[in-house]
Structures are given as C-alpha cells and as structure tokens.
C-alpha cells in the first residue's frame, strides 16, 4: 500500500469513527433518562461553595415544526428530594424570565453578587423544603427560543398554557422519578394568568386521558393579575389612599381606565397613567417605600404586569440585582454551563422581552371563570399579596376574591413569624388568602423569611402560624 493510500485509509477510518460517535451521541441524547444526565449542571461559574443538592438545566422542544424550545433550570431539594413535592415557578410580564426574577432574586438557592460574576447562597431558598423547577415561558423569554422568528410576535395566553403543558409532559418523561411526587404550581404577577390557566389545562388533560398523568395538588399565586376591572379599581384606590396621586387624577383614572385591559390599554388610559406617574415622582411602584436603583441600567419597559416604567427593587440589600443578573447570564461561560443553545457569538439574555410583551395576543380580561372551575376540582388554592405593591395591590386582590362570593371558614386575623406580625390571612371554602406585611410585588425578594414560612404552610395545607405564647415557668 502506498503512502498516499495509507493516508486515505486512515482518514476514512477517522471519518467512520466520527460518524459512529455522532450516531451514538444522538441516540444517547434522545433517551430521556440519559438526557437528564446531559442536562446536569456540573460547574457553575462563580460558585465558590459546595452544595448538597443537584441542579439541571436545558431545553424541552414544545413544537418541532417551528423549533420552539423552552428553557428550564431545576433544583433538587436540599434533603431527600425523592420524598419532597415538586414545585413549578413561573414569572409573568408577559415576557419576563423566571430565571431572572424567581430564581436569581427571590426563591432560588443561588443569588448574584454585585460584581455580576459571583454567587452566594440564599438561606431562605424554597428548595429547602421542595424540588423547584423554574421555566422561562413562552418562547422569546429568557433563554427560551424559536427557530421561527414570527413565533415571538404571536405569543398569547392560550398558546402559552398549551406549550407549558407540553413542556411538563416531556419534562416528566425526562425525569420520571418525580412523576409520583405531589406537584404544585406557583408564580407571581402576570403568572396570575399563567398559573391557573396551566392548572386548568392539567386538570382537563388528566380528565380527558382518564388518569392522573400529572399529580397536580394545587397552586399559589402572588400579587397576581386576576381580573382587569378589579385590579384597576384596587390599584387606583391604593395609589390614592397612600397619597401617591391627586384627587383629580384618581377620578380620571377610574373614569378612563376602569374597564380597560391591563395589557392592551387605550392611548387615553395610557396618557392618564402618565400623569399619575409624574405625580408619584421617582419611586418604585413595586415597592413604594424603598429607594430605587440608581445605577446606569435601563430596564425593559414592563413590570411583569402592565406597562409602567418602574424598576424592581430590594429591601435591606442591593436594589440593583437585576443589573447584576444581566451581567451574569450574558457571560459565555455561564451560558455554556447551563447548556444554553449555541448562538453566535452568544445568546443575548434579557430579564424581560419588550418584543414579547408589545406583541402579546390573547389576554382575557379575567381569569375568575378559571378559578370557579378549579374550585370544584379539589385543588389547594392560595393567593398571597405583598402590601407595599402598587402594581397589583392588596386591594385589587381582595376585590377579585370577594367577587367569587366564597363562604368564609376562617376569619380575618394576623399571622406571625418569630413572634412578629408577618401579615394577615383569611380562609375561604376552597381558597386561602395571605398578605405579607412590608413586602412589595416580589414578596420573596423583600421578605424572604416570611415568604418561606408562607410556602411551608401552603405545602402542608396548614393555616398560617398564630402567635405562640411562652411563659417563664
């Protein structure tokens, strides 16, 4: 054999070996249980500490024809994940990332330092007591994407619910060890639509298949967009009652915006809200008693609910966490560690997408009809509200709950955390309402300890804690 023939033969063998490797890897990836291992996060940049739990991140394709794929990040419970419930967290917008808010600012185990490169542990993470699954939904949000660009211009409530259901069905195939665990859905803000709509889709899917394909036990939403009329009514009343707006603007808001859509409001309603914005000055409507972030950081023009221009803030610590998240999740090494779909040169990550929000299609004026259906299904349903939020304030949520006309089974009372009033609660037939004192729109951001107490009570199905009286004897 000549030298030339030998070289050709060797190259042929290398080519065949590569084909076999690609073939093996492809079949390995297509196996759901094997894909689970491929999704495992092995080396997270900025993590200088050890943890006792595993996390997984990656994509689930929800529509092969269009190439729509949703990004998730899953954290096992700190202790005995096999016996703990599985909880899905959804943020709203529409167009805001659950990784940006729920995970990195609120209930996730890892939060981001000021340098935008380092992580620290959240001592009040909800994975202390449950397995937590964060989902960026719909496509165009966070790391979720579509190969069909027009998909980002056609998102809406109906398709989001259907694809979130498809995501879950495939995710449970990839993680079959959690199929029998109690499953709950939680979220906040515009997830006041997503959470009950997805719950409804699951209940109907289980009914249509004749079996409990997904072991849904209940859902909980916070500062949730629920009913446009009641949400506007309570919002304007709250802003006026705490002295944020004038009598005249309060009256004009009620006249012009009372029956308007939160997502598709009229130009006239927007103009009156602009007047209200000027009267309120440079404050954060999501947490009216805390200072805003003064960093040179421009946030996309929507707040998880509605279309106002106010930033997300913190109490007691750094108010600019959103800026730090933007730095961290745009680091190429972070995206590689999280198995983000290859982009060139890298995936541009945003906390919220104006493209998704501005082009949102169907958004029903109310989801109270969904509540009425689900209240008959036996699910555990809780609604909570931070009482310093002026976007979807306590008053809005109380108006919506009152309209359901549910019998009261536990009267209005204070609940306690470490001997201090944590908020107030009332129990209805089929629904529990809880307020969190001093918390803004993102309850777990401002009151993380109290939020964990709330979460534990929800999972256990117990009433919120009462004051424990101790004697010296």
Coordinates of C-alpha atoms in Angstrom, one line a residue:
X1 CA 0.0 0.0 0.0
X2 CA 1.4 3.4 -1.0
X3 CA 1.8 6.2 1.5
X4 CA -1.0 8.1 -0.2
X5 CA -3.3 5.1 0.0
X6 CA -2.4 4.6 3.7
X7 CA -3.3 8.2 4.5
X8 CA -6.6 8.0 2.7
X9 CA -7.4 4.8 4.6
X10 CA -6.6 6.3 7.9
X11 CA -8.7 9.4 7.1
X12 CA -11.5 7.0 6.1
X13 CA -11.3 5.2 9.5
X14 CA -11.4 8.5 11.3
X15 CA -14.4 9.6 9.3
X16 CA -16.3 6.3 10.1
X17 CA -15.4 6.7 13.8
X18 CA -16.8 10.2 13.9
X19 CA -20.0 9.1 12.3
X20 CA -20.4 6.3 14.9
X21 CA -19.7 8.7 17.7
X22 CA -22.3 11.2 16.4
X23 CA -24.8 8.4 15.9
X24 CA -24.2 7.0 19.5
X25 CA -24.3 10.5 21.0
X26 CA -27.6 11.2 19.1
X27 CA -29.2 8.1 20.4
X28 CA -27.9 8.7 23.9
X29 CA -29.4 12.2 23.9
X30 CA -32.7 11.0 22.6
X31 CA -33.1 8.7 25.6
X32 CA -35.0 10.8 28.2
X33 CA -33.2 9.3 31.2
X34 CA -29.8 9.9 29.5
X35 CA -30.8 13.4 28.5
X36 CA -31.4 14.1 32.2
X37 CA -27.7 13.4 32.9
X38 CA -26.6 15.6 29.9
X39 CA -28.7 18.4 31.5
X40 CA -26.9 18.2 34.8
X41 CA -25.1 21.4 35.8
X42 CA -21.6 20.3 36.7
X43 CA -19.5 23.5 37.1
X44 CA -21.4 26.8 37.6
X45 CA -19.2 29.9 37.3
X46 CA -19.0 32.0 40.4
X47 CA -19.9 29.2 42.7
X48 CA -17.2 29.0 45.3
X49 CA -19.1 26.9 47.8
X50 CA -20.3 23.3 47.9
X51 CA -24.0 22.3 48.0
X52 CA -25.7 19.1 48.9
X53 CA -28.2 19.2 46.0
X54 CA -28.0 18.7 42.2
X55 CA -29.4 21.0 39.6
X56 CA -30.2 20.5 35.9
X57 CA -30.8 22.9 33.1
X58 CA -31.6 22.7 29.4
X59 CA -34.3 22.7 26.7
X60 CA -37.5 20.9 26.0
X61 CA -38.8 21.2 22.4
X62 CA -42.5 22.0 22.6
X63 CA -43.1 22.4 18.8
X64 CA -40.8 20.6 16.4
X65 CA -42.2 22.2 13.2
X66 CA -41.5 25.8 14.4
X67 CA -38.5 24.8 16.5
X68 CA -39.9 26.2 19.7
X69 CA -38.0 25.2 22.8
X70 CA -38.4 26.2 26.4
X71 CA -35.5 26.6 28.8
X72 CA -35.7 25.2 32.4
X73 CA -33.5 25.2 35.5
X74 CA -34.3 22.6 38.1
X75 CA -33.0 22.3 41.7
X76 CA -33.4 19.3 43.8
X77 CA -34.5 19.7 47.4
X78 CA -31.7 20.1 49.9
X79 CA -32.8 17.0 51.8
X80 CA -34.4 13.8 50.4
X81 CA -35.7 15.1 47.1
X82 CA -37.4 11.8 46.3
X83 CA -40.0 12.4 49.1
X84 CA -40.4 16.1 48.6
X85 CA -43.0 17.8 46.4
X86 CA -42.1 19.2 43.0
X87 CA -43.0 22.9 42.5
X88 CA -43.0 24.8 39.2
X89 CA -42.3 28.6 39.4
X90 CA -43.5 31.0 36.7
X91 CA -42.9 34.7 36.3
X92 CA -45.0 37.0 34.3
X93 CA -44.6 40.1 32.2
X94 CA -45.8 38.9 29.9
X95 CA -42.2 38.5 28.7
X96 CA -40.2 38.2 31.9
X97 CA -37.8 35.5 32.9
X98 CA -38.4 33.1 35.8
X99 CA -34.6 32.7 36.0
X100 CA -34.2 36.4 36.3
X101 CA -36.7 37.0 39.0
X102 CA -38.0 33.9 40.7
X103 CA -34.6 32.2 40.7
X104 CA -31.9 34.9 40.9
X105 CA -33.8 37.4 43.1
X106 CA -36.4 35.5 45.1
X107 CA -36.8 31.9 45.9
X108 CA -33.8 30.2 44.1
X109 CA -30.8 28.8 46.0
X110 CA -28.2 31.0 44.1
X111 CA -28.3 34.8 44.1
X112 CA -25.8 37.0 42.3
X113 CA -23.2 39.3 43.9
X114 CA -22.6 43.0 42.9
X115 CA -19.7 42.0 40.6
X116 CA -22.1 40.2 38.3
X117 CA -19.7 37.2 38.4
X118 CA -20.0 35.6 41.8
X119 CA -22.8 33.7 43.5
X120 CA -24.0 33.4 47.1
X121 CA -26.4 31.0 48.8
X122 CA -29.9 32.2 49.7
X123 CA -30.7 30.8 53.2
X124 CA -34.4 31.1 52.5
X125 CA -34.5 29.2 49.2
X126 CA -37.6 27.3 48.6
X127 CA -35.6 24.2 47.7
X128 CA -35.0 23.9 51.5
X129 CA -38.4 22.1 51.6
X130 CA -39.2 21.2 47.9
X131 CA -37.8 20.5 44.5
X132 CA -38.1 23.7 42.5
X133 CA -38.4 23.9 38.7
X134 CA -38.0 27.3 37.0
X135 CA -39.4 27.8 33.5
X136 CA -38.8 30.6 31.0
X137 CA -42.0 30.9 29.2
X138 CA -43.1 31.5 26.5
X139 CA -40.5 31.5 23.6
X140 CA -38.6 34.7 23.4
X141 CA -38.4 34.9 27.2
X142 CA -35.0 34.5 28.9
X143 CA -33.2 31.6 27.2
X144 CA -36.3 30.1 25.6
X145 CA -36.3 30.5 21.8
X146 CA -37.9 29.6 18.5
X147 CA -36.3 28.9 15.1
X148 CA -39.3 30.7 13.6
X149 CA -38.9 34.4 14.3
X150 CA -42.6 35.1 13.8
X151 CA -43.4 33.0 16.9
X152 CA -42.0 35.8 19.1
X153 CA -44.7 38.1 17.6
X154 CA -47.6 35.7 18.2
X155 CA -47.4 34.7 21.8
X156 CA -50.5 34.8 23.9
X157 CA -52.2 33.2 26.9
X158 CA -53.8 30.2 25.1
X159 CA -50.6 29.0 23.4
X160 CA -48.6 29.6 26.5
X161 CA -50.8 27.3 28.6
X162 CA -50.8 24.6 25.9
X163 CA -47.0 24.7 25.5
X164 CA -46.4 24.8 29.2
X165 CA -48.4 21.7 29.5
X166 CA -46.5 20.1 26.7
X167 CA -43.3 21.1 28.4
X168 CA -44.4 19.4 31.6
X169 CA -45.4 16.1 29.9
X170 CA -42.0 15.9 28.2
X171 CA -40.1 17.0 31.4
X172 CA -41.7 14.2 33.4
X173 CA -40.6 11.8 30.7
X174 CA -37.1 13.1 31.1
X175 CA -37.3 13.0 35.0
X176 CA -39.6 10.0 35.6
X177 CA -38.5 9.7 39.2
X178 CA -40.7 12.7 40.0
X179 CA -43.9 11.6 38.3
X180 CA -45.5 10.3 41.5
X181 CA -44.4 13.3 43.7
X182 CA -47.1 15.8 44.7
X183 CA -46.9 18.6 42.1
X184 CA -47.7 22.3 42.7
X185 CA -47.5 25.4 40.6
X186 CA -46.6 28.9 41.9
X187 CA -45.8 32.3 40.5
X188 CA -46.5 36.0 40.6
X189 CA -47.7 39.0 38.7
X190 CA -48.8 38.1 35.1
X191 CA -48.4 34.5 36.2
X192 CA -51.7 35.2 37.8
X193 CA -52.9 34.2 34.3
X194 CA -50.3 31.5 33.6
X195 CA -50.7 29.6 36.8
X196 CA -54.5 29.0 36.9
X197 CA -54.6 28.5 33.1
X198 CA -51.9 25.8 33.3
X199 CA -53.6 24.2 36.2
X200 CA -56.8 24.2 34.2
X201 CA -55.0 22.6 31.3
X202 CA -53.6 19.9 33.5
X203 CA -56.9 19.1 35.2
X204 CA -58.6 18.8 31.8
X205 CA -55.8 16.7 30.4
X206 CA -56.0 14.3 33.3
X207 CA -59.7 14.1 32.8
X208 CA -59.5 13.5 29.1
X209 CA -56.9 10.8 29.4
X210 CA -58.8 9.1 32.3
X211 CA -55.7 9.1 34.6
X212 CA -53.7 11.4 36.7
X213 CA -50.9 12.0 34.2
X214 CA -49.6 14.9 36.2
X215 CA -50.1 14.7 40.0
X216 CA -51.3 18.3 40.5
X217 CA -52.3 19.0 44.1
X218 CA -52.7 22.8 44.0
X219 CA -51.4 26.2 43.0
X220 CA -50.4 29.5 44.7
X221 CA -50.0 33.0 43.1
X222 CA -48.7 36.2 44.5
X223 CA -49.7 39.8 43.6
X224 CA -51.4 38.3 40.7
X225 CA -53.1 39.9 37.7
X226 CA -56.6 38.3 38.0
X227 CA -59.4 40.5 36.8
X228 CA -58.7 43.7 34.9
X229 CA -61.6 45.6 36.3
X230 CA -61.0 44.7 39.9
X231 CA -57.2 45.1 39.5
X232 CA -57.6 48.6 38.1
X233 CA -60.2 49.5 40.8
X234 CA -57.9 48.4 43.6
X235 CA -54.8 49.8 42.1
X236 CA -56.2 53.3 41.7
X237 CA -57.7 53.2 45.2
X238 CA -54.4 52.1 46.7
X239 CA -52.4 54.8 45.0
X240 CA -54.8 57.4 46.1
X241 CA -55.2 56.1 49.7
X242 CA -51.5 56.2 50.4
X243 CA -51.1 59.7 48.9
X244 CA -49.3 58.9 45.6
X245 CA -51.8 60.7 43.3
X246 CA -54.1 63.6 43.4
X247 CA -57.9 63.5 43.8
X248 CA -58.3 64.7 40.3
X249 CA -56.1 62.0 38.8
X250 CA -57.7 59.3 40.9
X251 CA -61.1 60.3 39.5
X252 CA -59.8 60.4 35.9
X253 CA -58.2 57.0 36.2
X254 CA -61.4 55.5 37.4
X255 CA -63.4 57.1 34.6
X256 CA -60.9 56.4 31.7
X257 CA -59.3 53.1 32.7
X258 CA -61.8 51.2 34.8
X259 CA -62.8 48.7 32.1
X260 CA -59.5 48.8 30.2
X261 CA -57.2 45.9 29.6
X262 CA -54.0 45.8 31.6
X263 CA -52.1 44.5 28.6
X264 CA -53.8 46.3 25.8
X265 CA -54.9 49.6 27.3
X266 CA -56.1 52.5 25.2
X267 CA -54.0 55.6 24.4
X268 CA -56.2 57.8 26.5
X269 CA -55.8 55.5 29.5
X270 CA -52.0 55.5 29.0
X271 CA -52.0 59.3 29.0
X272 CA -53.8 59.5 32.3
X273 CA -51.4 56.9 33.8
X274 CA -48.5 59.0 32.5
X275 CA -50.0 61.9 34.6
X276 CA -50.2 59.7 37.6
X277 CA -46.5 58.7 37.0
X278 CA -45.4 62.3 37.1
X279 CA -47.4 62.9 40.3
X280 CA -45.8 60.0 42.0
X281 CA -42.2 61.0 41.2
X282 CA -39.2 58.8 41.2
X283 CA -40.5 55.9 43.2
X284 CA -40.8 52.2 42.6
X285 CA -44.5 51.2 42.3
X286 CA -43.5 47.6 43.0
X287 CA -42.3 48.6 46.5
X288 CA -43.4 52.1 47.3
X289 CA -41.3 52.6 50.5
X290 CA -37.9 51.5 49.2
X291 CA -35.3 53.6 47.2
X292 CA -34.8 52.8 43.5
X293 CA -31.6 51.5 41.9
X294 CA -29.5 54.5 40.8
X295 CA -27.2 52.5 38.6
X296 CA -26.9 53.3 34.9
X297 CA -29.3 50.5 34.0
X298 CA -32.3 50.7 31.7
X299 CA -34.9 48.1 32.3
X300 CA -37.3 46.9 29.5
X301 CA -40.5 48.8 29.6
X302 CA -42.8 46.5 31.5
X303 CA -43.0 45.3 35.1
X304 CA -44.2 41.7 34.9
X305 CA -47.8 43.1 34.9
X306 CA -49.0 46.1 32.9
X307 CA -46.7 48.6 31.1
X308 CA -45.3 51.0 33.6
X309 CA -41.7 52.0 33.7
X310 CA -40.6 51.3 37.2
X311 CA -37.6 49.1 38.3
X312 CA -37.6 46.1 40.6
X313 CA -36.1 46.9 44.0
X314 CA -34.9 45.3 47.2
X315 CA -35.4 46.0 50.8
X316 CA -32.4 45.6 53.2
X317 CA -29.9 44.8 50.4
X318 CA -28.7 45.7 47.0
X319 CA -31.6 47.3 44.9
X320 CA -29.7 46.7 41.6
X321 CA -29.9 42.9 41.5
X322 CA -31.5 42.9 38.1
X323 CA -28.4 44.7 36.7
X324 CA -26.1 42.0 38.2
X325 CA -28.3 39.2 36.7
X326 CA -28.0 40.8 33.3
X327 CA -24.2 40.7 33.5
X328 CA -24.0 37.2 34.9
X329 CA -26.4 35.4 32.5
X330 CA -24.7 37.0 29.5
X331 CA -21.3 35.5 30.4
X332 CA -20.4 32.9 27.7
X333 CA -19.1 30.6 30.4
X334 CA -22.4 30.7 32.3
X335 CA -24.4 30.0 29.2
X336 CA -22.1 27.0 28.4
X337 CA -22.6 25.7 31.9
X338 CA -26.3 26.0 31.6
X339 CA -26.4 24.2 28.2
X340 CA -27.8 27.2 26.5
X341 CA -28.5 26.6 22.8
X342 CA -25.4 27.5 20.8
X343 CA -25.8 31.0 19.3
X344 CA -23.2 33.2 17.6
X345 CA -21.4 34.7 19.3
X346 CA -23.6 34.2 22.3
X347 CA -27.2 34.3 23.4
X348 CA -28.2 37.9 24.3
X349 CA -30.1 37.4 27.6
X350 CA -32.6 40.0 29.0
X351 CA -34.6 40.0 32.2
X352 CA -37.7 40.9 30.2
X353 CA -38.5 41.0 26.4
X354 CA -40.3 44.1 25.1
X355 CA -40.7 42.2 21.8
X356 CA -42.8 39.5 23.5
X357 CA -44.7 42.0 25.7
X358 CA -45.5 44.5 22.9
X359 CA -46.8 41.8 20.6
X360 CA -48.9 39.8 23.1
X361 CA -52.0 38.5 21.6
X362 CA -54.9 37.0 23.6
X363 CA -55.1 38.2 27.2
X364 CA -58.6 37.6 28.8
X365 CA -59.9 40.4 30.9
X366 CA -60.4 38.0 33.8
X367 CA -59.4 34.5 34.9
X368 CA -62.1 34.3 37.6
X369 CA -64.0 31.9 35.4
X370 CA -61.0 29.6 35.6
X371 CA -61.0 29.9 39.4
X372 CA -64.6 28.9 39.6
X373 CA -63.9 25.8 37.5
X374 CA -60.9 24.8 39.6
X375 CA -62.5 25.5 42.9
X376 CA -64.7 22.5 42.1
X377 CA -61.7 20.3 41.4
X378 CA -60.5 19.9 45.0
X379 CA -57.1 21.7 44.4
X380 CA -55.4 23.6 47.1
X381 CA -55.6 27.2 46.0
X382 CA -53.7 30.1 47.8
X383 CA -53.3 33.7 46.8
X384 CA -50.8 36.0 48.6
X385 CA -50.1 39.7 48.4
X386 CA -47.3 42.0 49.4
X387 CA -48.9 45.0 50.9
X388 CA -46.5 47.7 49.7
X389 CA -47.1 46.9 46.0
X390 CA -48.9 49.5 43.9
X391 CA -49.0 47.4 40.7
X392 CA -51.3 44.7 41.8
X393 CA -52.0 45.8 45.4
X394 CA -53.8 44.0 48.2
X395 CA -57.0 46.0 47.4
X396 CA -57.1 44.6 43.9
X397 CA -56.8 41.0 45.0
X398 CA -59.4 41.4 47.7
X399 CA -61.9 42.8 45.2
X400 CA -61.3 39.8 42.9
X401 CA -61.6 37.3 45.8
X402 CA -64.8 38.9 47.1
X403 CA -66.4 38.6 43.7
X404 CA -66.1 34.8 43.9
X405 CA -68.5 35.0 46.9
X406 CA -66.9 32.1 48.8
X407 CA -68.1 31.3 52.3
X408 CA -65.6 32.3 55.0
X409 CA -64.3 29.3 57.1
X410 CA -61.5 31.2 58.9
X411 CA -62.0 34.9 59.8
X412 CA -59.5 37.7 59.1
X413 CA -56.6 37.6 61.5
X414 CA -52.9 38.3 61.9
X415 CA -50.3 35.6 61.3
X416 CA -46.9 35.5 63.0
X417 CA -43.3 34.8 62.2
X418 CA -40.9 34.7 65.2
X419 CA -43.4 36.5 67.4
X420 CA -43.9 39.4 64.9
X421 CA -46.9 40.0 62.7
X422 CA -46.0 38.7 59.3
X423 CA -49.2 39.8 57.7
X424 CA -52.9 38.9 57.7
X425 CA -54.9 36.0 56.4
X426 CA -58.5 34.9 55.7
X427 CA -59.6 31.4 54.8
X428 CA -62.5 30.7 52.4
X429 CA -64.1 27.5 51.3
X430 CA -61.6 26.3 48.8
X431 CA -59.2 29.2 48.9
X432 CA -56.8 30.9 51.3
X433 CA -55.7 34.5 51.1
X434 CA -52.5 35.7 52.8
X435 CA -50.9 39.2 52.9
X436 CA -47.2 39.7 53.7
X437 CA -46.5 42.8 55.7
X438 CA -43.9 45.2 54.3
X439 CA -43.4 43.1 51.1
X440 CA -43.6 44.5 47.6
X441 CA -44.6 43.0 44.3
X442 CA -41.9 40.3 44.6
X443 CA -42.7 39.1 48.1
X444 CA -39.8 36.7 48.5
X445 CA -37.4 39.5 47.4
X446 CA -38.4 41.8 50.2
X447 CA -39.5 39.4 52.9
X448 CA -37.6 36.1 52.1
X449 CA -38.0 34.6 55.6
X450 CA -41.7 35.3 55.8
X451 CA -42.1 34.0 52.2
X452 CA -40.6 30.7 53.2
X453 CA -42.9 30.5 56.1
X454 CA -45.8 31.1 53.7
X455 CA -44.5 28.4 51.4
X456 CA -44.2 25.8 54.1
X457 CA -47.8 26.5 55.3
X458 CA -49.0 26.2 51.7
X459 CA -47.3 22.9 51.1
X460 CA -48.5 21.4 54.4
X461 CA -52.0 22.7 53.9
X462 CA -52.0 24.2 57.4
X463 CA -53.2 27.6 58.4
X464 CA -50.7 30.4 58.7
X465 CA -49.0 30.4 62.1
X466 CA -50.6 32.0 65.1
X467 CA -48.8 33.8 67.9
X468 CA -47.1 31.3 70.2
X469 CA -47.3 32.5 73.8
X470 CA -44.4 31.3 76.0
X471 CA -44.3 31.5 79.8
X472 CA -41.3 31.7 82.0
X473 CA -42.4 28.9 84.2

